[in-house]
Amino acid sequence: MKRWWVDLWAFAAALALAAAVLLRWRGGQVALLSSTAAPAIRLLALLVVFVQGCADRLRGREEPAGQGAAPRPAGQDEGQEMAETTGLSQHGEKDLSDATGPSEQGDEDSAMGTGSPPAPALGPDVFPLADEAALNRWARLVTDDASLPARAKQLALALLLVPEGAPAQDPGWSQVTASLDALTEAQVFRARWQAHVEARRTGGKETIADALALLAAMEALPLYHAGLAGYLWRRAAPLPASATERAELLGRLERHLRACEALRRAQFETGPIEFTAWRSKAAPPAGYSGLRVPPGLLAAARSHYPNSDAGTWATQATLDLAVATPGVHLLRAGQAKPLQPGQRVTLRRLDVLWAERPATLRHDELGDMSLGAGAVVTAWDVGARFAAAGRELVRERVAAARGGDATALKGLEAILPAAHAEIRRAVAEQAQAAGSPGLRTLLELFDM
Amino acid sequence: MLAGMGLLHRLYARAAPEVWETETRLLHALRLVRRPVAVQWIATNMCDLRCPHCYSGAGKRAVGELTTQEVLRLVVDEMVALGKPTFVIAGGELLLRQDIAEIVAYARAQGLEWAMHTHGGHVPKFRAMFERHPPTLAAISLDGEQRQHDLFRGRRGSHAAALAAIRTLKECGCPEVVAGTTVTRDNADRLADLFPIVAASGADSWGLHLFAPEGRGAEHTALCPTPEQLQRVAAFARRKRELFHVELCNEWGSAGADDRFYRDQPFLCGAGRISCVIGATGEVLPCTTTDLRESEGNLRERPLRDIWTRGFTRFRTAGPRECSDGRECWLQARNGNPCREQAFGACRKEAV
């Protein structure tokens, strides 16, 4: 039977509403939006924007793009850009401009004069969190508690706040230990990272394999965290490694950072992961975690992953170079690509340059840089590769910036990979100089 | 149902500024007004510091500041009628007002959540008040490391006092204590030195405000950061968010789709739309400006509810651009100092 009175009621209600709006509109009255009407208005606005967006698309109008709007994952942007990361030797910046051989980072490759580029095998490039269970485990590690920052964040912060070369009795180490101890469920991870902390504390030697193992221990948890990944990059950068080992670590870090980026983008869409502390006087039910992972987060992250880049690692603190001679290969995201003379490349911090024979690259300002046969160069140690004139220019600019010259500081930002070693030396020498705080801020843009 | 909500959230997150503006226009067309989410009250113009960047030009008590009874009646009671927005108390230095404890107690009794902005120097003296009525959010100014801060604030010991205030407020149970730094040309390149201090201070987050040439700041326009500094600070903040809760505050304007790198929620300028400021003498302003030409009325002449519902139309319609563009900070725009393009423009260009 038709429930005519329902229709009548709905019609009357709609009529009354319309009349009320009309009367208020004509009378110039304004009323406060009630909490019940607010969602309806929001829904209406969403609808209007959606329809407007559809119409714009039909008309072929471009959508405004943000930094993450159309990123190109490393390895997919064929040959247009290349980044070269150079490793600062632990003794300071060496003059490697005579192209006599590989850098300290690439010592093990010195025998490789010619041959195919040593690309590492990184395996299939898929979003690393396989299911909701993995997502929940990750969320528990990276989400701020009601009163405490996320455990991963605490660990990364504690590790980064311990000054370089801090003595074993530095109080910062106890913070690091406490942050590691908080990760009670992660036995393997803790053991591996505690060994790293011990090595750092006591000045012990580490290898690039150790760095890879630290990363593997993180990802096994699964702990995907850009801060910790950045820390690992910084620790591993000066360690000696072959081109393949270096490219493997940087390739894995690149994927790690892309996963972080995809998860960040997904959360911005679905809403953040939230933590609600248990507030009842009664004990919480078994398994209560207080964590609310928004529905659809995993699917959204998966869909973003293929088009996510490594964030600032892909776009900032880079060095633009031009290839002058053949024989140079770019190793990026696990792929090796030969570079042609005349090609312009942007050296990123997650890239490796490998020379199969003596080769030259050029920077518009700093001039030529030389690579010996088998040389491995990254953004960390590229500065030492430039000829004397280029290195002198960097030195002058750093000295000016340390004296407080804002133009010099701006100029250094554009050549951070080539200048960071000189900046470190300069601020260590005169920590209190007028421009030293600015240089320290600039270094932060390179180190993370 | 959950999936439906998820879809709506996604749609909203993708186009938050557009939805926001459309919603504002719709409400205006329907003669409806949102309830304010926060109302900031400049408790007094008194301050014992003379910071050159002060947006309120604080110093001596202003002539005709609201009395205790006026605050309770014209501010607190009216806020209750407006749906209990967060009561943000700022200054000057709010803790120099003799009756502040009475006002806070009354507001709490009426069920209002309260928050405050302070330089922190007087926080220990009010420990009992904070223990009894902890603010939901307290922002303590921190302009640099010890030497820089004390020099800028013009008082030795003010840096130590600010750090002590952060600790005291946490001990008193304040759920969110924010270390607030106003980025100026003087300290923009010193943030790397300040970061470890903030991280170790006990603060829950670090709010990076941006100098606005308002109040006393209008006499020190040279403090405006350079475009290069803006870019560097934005890049710095983005990196540090991985380690600590760093947020670029509203003066920075919207980074568009890149907002996710700099803040927890997409930027939307709330001036006159979801928030307003009540000056020390009762003028109702869209934001923290000292320019009384921007006033929508005085509480002594019209009730807050009336001013809120009938005023601020320029923010709720397609009026003057600096008022109707929700992606720009109104305060910066009105001073001809919009900076979002400078701070975030280069990042966007790089990636596209």
XYZ file of N, CA and C in Angstrom, chain B residues 153-244:
276
model
N 63.785 39.608 22.631
C 62.718 39.943 23.588
C 63.114 41.082 24.511
N 64.402 41.396 24.490
C 64.862 42.537 25.284
C 64.924 42.270 26.766
N 64.964 41.008 27.147
C 65.083 40.709 28.576
C 65.892 39.437 28.783
N 66.955 39.578 29.545
C 67.763 38.406 29.858
C 66.939 37.451 30.727
N 67.005 36.192 30.416
C 66.263 35.210 31.214
C 64.914 34.849 30.614
N 64.495 35.562 29.577
C 63.165 35.270 29.025
C 63.144 33.916 28.298
N 64.289 33.507 27.773
C 64.370 32.196 27.119
C 64.207 31.089 28.159
N 64.933 31.226 29.256
C 64.828 30.221 30.332
C 63.406 30.192 30.882
N 62.795 31.375 30.976
C 61.427 31.440 31.497
C 60.451 30.724 30.563
N 60.663 30.872 29.263
C 59.771 30.215 28.305
C 59.893 28.694 28.418
N 61.125 28.213 28.558
C 61.312 26.760 28.685
C 60.709 26.246 29.991
N 60.861 27.048 31.045
C 60.270 26.653 32.332
C 58.751 26.606 32.224
N 58.190 27.551 31.471
C 56.729 27.591 31.297
C 56.234 26.337 30.577
N 56.985 25.902 29.597
C 56.587 24.683 28.870
C 56.539 23.505 29.835
N 57.569 23.391 30.652
C 57.613 22.275 31.609
C 56.460 22.381 32.610
N 56.247 23.579 33.127
C 55.180 23.767 34.119
C 53.824 23.376 33.535
N 53.562 23.823 32.334
C 52.257 23.544 31.724
C 52.073 22.052 31.482
N 53.137 21.364 31.095
C 53.014 19.909 30.911
C 52.732 19.250 32.261
N 53.433 19.722 33.291
C 53.212 19.142 34.625
C 51.791 19.374 35.111
N 51.226 20.483 34.688
C 49.856 20.818 35.122
C 48.795 20.078 34.306
N 49.216 19.332 33.327
C 48.251 18.516 32.582
C 47.738 19.151 31.309
N 48.405 20.171 30.817
C 47.978 20.759 29.532
C 48.251 19.742 28.427
N 47.218 19.325 27.697
C 47.435 18.246 26.723
C 48.282 18.645 25.526
N 48.274 19.903 25.160
C 49.126 20.296 24.031
C 49.818 21.625 24.306
N 51.110 21.521 24.507
C 51.917 22.725 24.683
C 52.710 22.930 23.397
N 52.539 24.099 22.822
C 53.184 24.399 21.543
C 54.286 25.425 21.760
N 55.463 25.116 21.256
C 56.509 26.139 21.219
C 56.264 26.935 19.934
N 56.000 28.215 20.086
C 55.652 29.024 18.916
C 56.792 29.950 18.531
N 57.257 29.819 17.310
C 58.344 30.672 16.833
C 57.832 31.543 15.697
N 57.989 32.843 15.851
C 57.639 33.739 14.749
C 58.874 33.880 13.867
N 58.756 33.393 12.643
C 59.900 33.409 11.740
C 60.086 34.827 11.193
N 61.260 35.384 11.426
C 61.597 36.713 10.927
C 62.890 36.603 10.108
N 63.286 37.708 9.534
C 64.536 37.681 8.775
C 65.719 37.350 9.700
N 65.573 37.726 10.985
C 66.674 37.513 11.925
C 66.863 36.055 12.325
N 65.751 35.325 12.445
C 65.918 33.966 12.980
C 65.636 32.868 11.944
N 65.236 33.239 10.729
C 64.871 32.210 9.738
C 66.018 31.251 9.460
N 67.235 31.778 9.478
C 68.370 30.913 9.176
C 69.008 30.323 10.428
N 68.307 30.423 11.527
C 68.864 29.891 12.772
C 68.013 28.760 13.323
N 67.083 28.290 12.518
C 66.136 27.296 13.044
C 66.799 25.949 13.326
N 67.874 25.645 12.595
C 68.551 24.368 12.846
C 69.096 24.336 14.271
N 69.500 25.498 14.783
C 70.019 25.549 16.151
C 68.897 25.507 17.179
N 67.725 25.969 16.769
C 66.593 26.001 17.702
C 65.908 24.631 17.811
N 65.975 23.881 16.729
C 65.235 22.613 16.709
C 65.557 21.685 17.897
N 66.844 21.424 18.188
C 67.118 20.522 19.316
C 66.585 21.056 20.643
N 66.562 22.382 20.768
C 66.055 22.987 22.015
C 64.553 22.725 22.139
N 63.847 22.921 21.031
C 62.398 22.688 21.049
C 62.110 21.208 21.309
N 62.847 20.354 20.609
C 62.589 18.911 20.743
C 62.837 18.423 22.162
N 63.777 19.070 22.857
C 64.096 18.634 24.223
C 63.295 19.396 25.273
N 62.493 20.366 24.833
C 61.825 21.248 25.795
C 60.639 20.600 26.499
N 60.131 19.552 25.909
C 58.923 18.940 26.460
C 57.676 19.398 25.732
N 57.821 20.337 24.806
C 56.664 20.795 24.030
C 56.159 19.661 23.143
N 54.852 19.681 22.900
C 54.275 18.634 22.053
C 54.461 18.948 20.582
N 54.544 20.217 20.267
C 54.696 20.563 18.857
C 55.403 21.901 18.724
N 55.763 22.186 17.494
C 56.489 23.439 17.194
C 55.709 24.159 16.099
N 55.151 25.279 16.459
C 54.393 26.058 15.486
C 55.268 27.150 14.902
N 55.440 27.117 13.601
C 56.249 28.148 12.952
C 55.319 29.217 12.385
N 55.210 30.308 13.122
C 54.423 31.445 12.649
C 55.281 32.249 11.689
N 54.655 33.233 11.091
C 55.403 34.057 10.156
C 55.170 35.511 10.528
N 56.228 36.259 10.534
C 56.133 37.674 10.859
C 55.095 38.352 9.967
N 54.235 39.143 10.589
C 53.267 39.944 9.826
C 53.463 41.401 10.235
N 53.524 42.292 9.279
C 53.766 43.691 9.630
C 52.537 44.356 10.240
N 52.161 43.890 11.405
C 50.996 44.407 12.137
C 51.471 44.939 13.484
N 50.731 45.848 14.070
C 51.086 46.348 15.387
C 52.484 46.951 15.361
N 53.307 46.548 16.345
C 54.672 47.063 16.355
C 55.462 46.534 15.166
N 55.046 45.394 14.669
C 55.710 44.816 13.502
C 55.686 45.746 12.295
N 54.669 46.608 12.227
C 54.572 47.536 11.101
C 55.736 48.529 11.102
N 56.332 48.730 12.292
C 57.488 49.643 12.371
C 58.796 48.911 12.063
N 58.714 47.610 11.897
C 59.933 46.823 11.668
C 59.761 45.920 10.450
N 59.359 46.509 9.350
C 59.073 45.689 8.165
C 60.318 44.970 7.645
N 61.482 45.449 8.055
C 62.721 44.769 7.625
C 62.812 43.371 8.221
N 61.917 43.071 9.144
C 61.939 41.726 9.720
C 61.255 40.697 8.816
N 60.609 41.152 7.756
C 59.969 40.208 6.825
C 61.041 39.281 6.242
N 60.857 37.987 6.323
C 61.855 37.076 5.749
C 61.935 37.251 4.236
N 63.080 36.960 3.688
C 63.244 37.050 2.234
C 62.580 35.839 1.582
N 62.267 35.914 0.295
C 61.679 34.742 -0.375
C 62.558 33.490 -0.245
N 63.869 33.676 -0.298
C 64.771 32.515 -0.168
C 64.650 31.902 1.227
N 64.532 32.778 2.206
C 64.380 32.269 3.580
C 63.067 31.513 3.734
N 62.016 32.055 3.139
C 60.713 31.385 3.234
C 60.806 29.973 2.657
N 61.442 29.873 1.514
C 61.588 28.545 0.886
C 62.409 27.606 1.754
N 63.484 28.143 2.303
C 64.354 27.291 3.121
C 63.630 26.815 4.368
N 62.903 27.737 5.007
C 62.205 27.353 6.238
C 61.132 26.311 5.930
N 60.416 26.508 4.816
C 59.388 25.522 4.448
C 60.031 24.162 4.204
N 61.153 24.154 3.504
C 61.845 22.883 3.234
C 62.360 22.265 4.529
N 62.832 23.104 5.427
C 63.337 22.638 6.718
C 62.200 22.016 7.538
N 61.073 22.743 7.580
C 59.929 22.259 8.368
C 59.425 20.929 7.830
N 59.403 20.830 6.527
C 58.914 19.594 5.910
C 59.769 18.397 6.336
N 61.072 18.594 6.383
C 61.959 17.506 6.789
C 61.783 17.179 8.266
N 61.683 18.213 9.079
C 61.637 17.982 10.525
C 60.316 17.370 10.972
N 59.308 17.466 10.141
C 58.033 16.833 10.496
C 58.160 15.327 10.640
N 59.177 14.762 10.039
C 59.411 13.322 10.189
C 59.880 12.981 11.596
N 60.391 13.989 12.291
C 61.001 13.733 13.594
C 60.218 14.337 14.747
N 59.478 15.382 14.464
C 58.796 16.114 15.524
C 57.551 16.743 14.915
